[in-house]
Amino acid sequence: MANAADKPSATLDSFKARLRKKKIERGLPVSPTPSELARDNVLEDDGTVLYNLLGRMISLHPGNIVKKAGRAVRLGEADALKVAAAGGVPVPDVFGTEVTPEGRFRISMSYIEGQTLEAAWPSLSEDDKTSYCRQVGAILTAMRAIPPPDPSFIGACDGKEIRDGRLYSTYMSPVCADEEAFNAYLVSSITPATPDAVREAFVRRLQSQPRHRIVLTHGDLAPRNIMVRDGRVVALIDWEEAGWYPEYWEYVKFFQRTTAMEKDWRAHSKDIFVEAYPDELVDYIAVSKFQYP
């Protein structure tokens, strides 16, 4: 007889399997299977594993070189890092990218000394937390000052796709020529079971929004992706969701991509964001309730 403690995990696995089937039926990209991910757990002889989860192995090698590898890695992350670095944003230096004969993608980059803000956060004073958050805010201001390649283009920095990270999956879609097309993508990602009246209401709401500037966006601004050392934010890491998106996107993803456990972090949103987007936040939360998670 199965242990009761195993039931939540089994239920989640069953849900993920059904979600994967639905995505395949709709022609959407799917994450690698567990067997595919197991084949990715191959470490070069000279490396030390720093992180290994969800099809991404991050390892440290001689010369302080970090390699991010796996089937779930997107080489477009390297393009985002280069764009950010050119704009003066503190990020790891990119040394190169490659695709292995086994189909694994790999990005080589510099090692950032320090610890994540997630690790440091519990021991910080309120003044220290505020200081770090304001530093992140200054970095966002610098990011938003970087001119996009096209004032209306929306998509990843390599120009290949939109990456929309949600609760269980990251959804990909073709890039959008403008915000109207991006809004159409948001509506298209609503489940078929959504009532027509709800779908039409979302269309009207999105059409009524003012047009937004397109800015460089990290897309997963959470303490786990912020490196700190000696009271300073020294780098933003994990740029795989990054790209050129409407100016509100960073704000709504800030609340979606963090968890209830990070309530204290969310409470510092006013220290991080010079401008809030409450209307867009409410609209996006409403839309997301009817999207695949």
mmCIF file with all atom_site columns, C-alpha atoms in Angstrom, residues 1-7:
data_model
loop_
_atom_site.group_PDB
_atom_site.id
_atom_site.type_symbol
_atom_site.label_atom_id
_atom_site.label_alt_id
_atom_site.label_comp_id
_atom_site.label_asym_id
_atom_site.label_entity_id
_atom_site.label_seq_id
_atom_site.pdbx_PDB_ins_code
_atom_site.Cartn_x
_atom_site.Cartn_y
_atom_site.Cartn_z
_atom_site.occupancy
_atom_site.B_iso_or_equiv
_atom_site.pdbx_formal_charge
_atom_site.auth_seq_id
_atom_site.auth_comp_id
_atom_site.auth_asym_id
_atom_site.auth_atom_id
_atom_site.pdbx_PDB_model_num
ATOM 1 C CA . MET A 1 1 ? 0.000  0.000  0.000  1.00 0.00 ? 1 MET A CA 1
ATOM 2 C CA . ALA A 1 2 ? 1.333  3.449  -0.889 1.00 0.00 ? 2 ALA A CA 1
ATOM 3 C CA . ASN A 1 3 ? 2.369  5.726  1.920  1.00 0.00 ? 3 ASN A CA 1
ATOM 4 C CA . ALA A 1 4 ? -0.013 8.661  2.411  1.00 0.00 ? 4 ALA A CA 1
ATOM 5 C CA . ALA A 1 5 ? 2.938  11.012 2.199  1.00 0.00 ? 5 ALA A CA 1
ATOM 6 C CA . ASP A 1 6 ? 3.505  9.870  -1.388 1.00 0.00 ? 6 ASP A CA 1
ATOM 7 C CA . LYS A 1 7 ? 0.029  10.871 -2.593 1.00 0.00 ? 7 LYS A CA 1
#
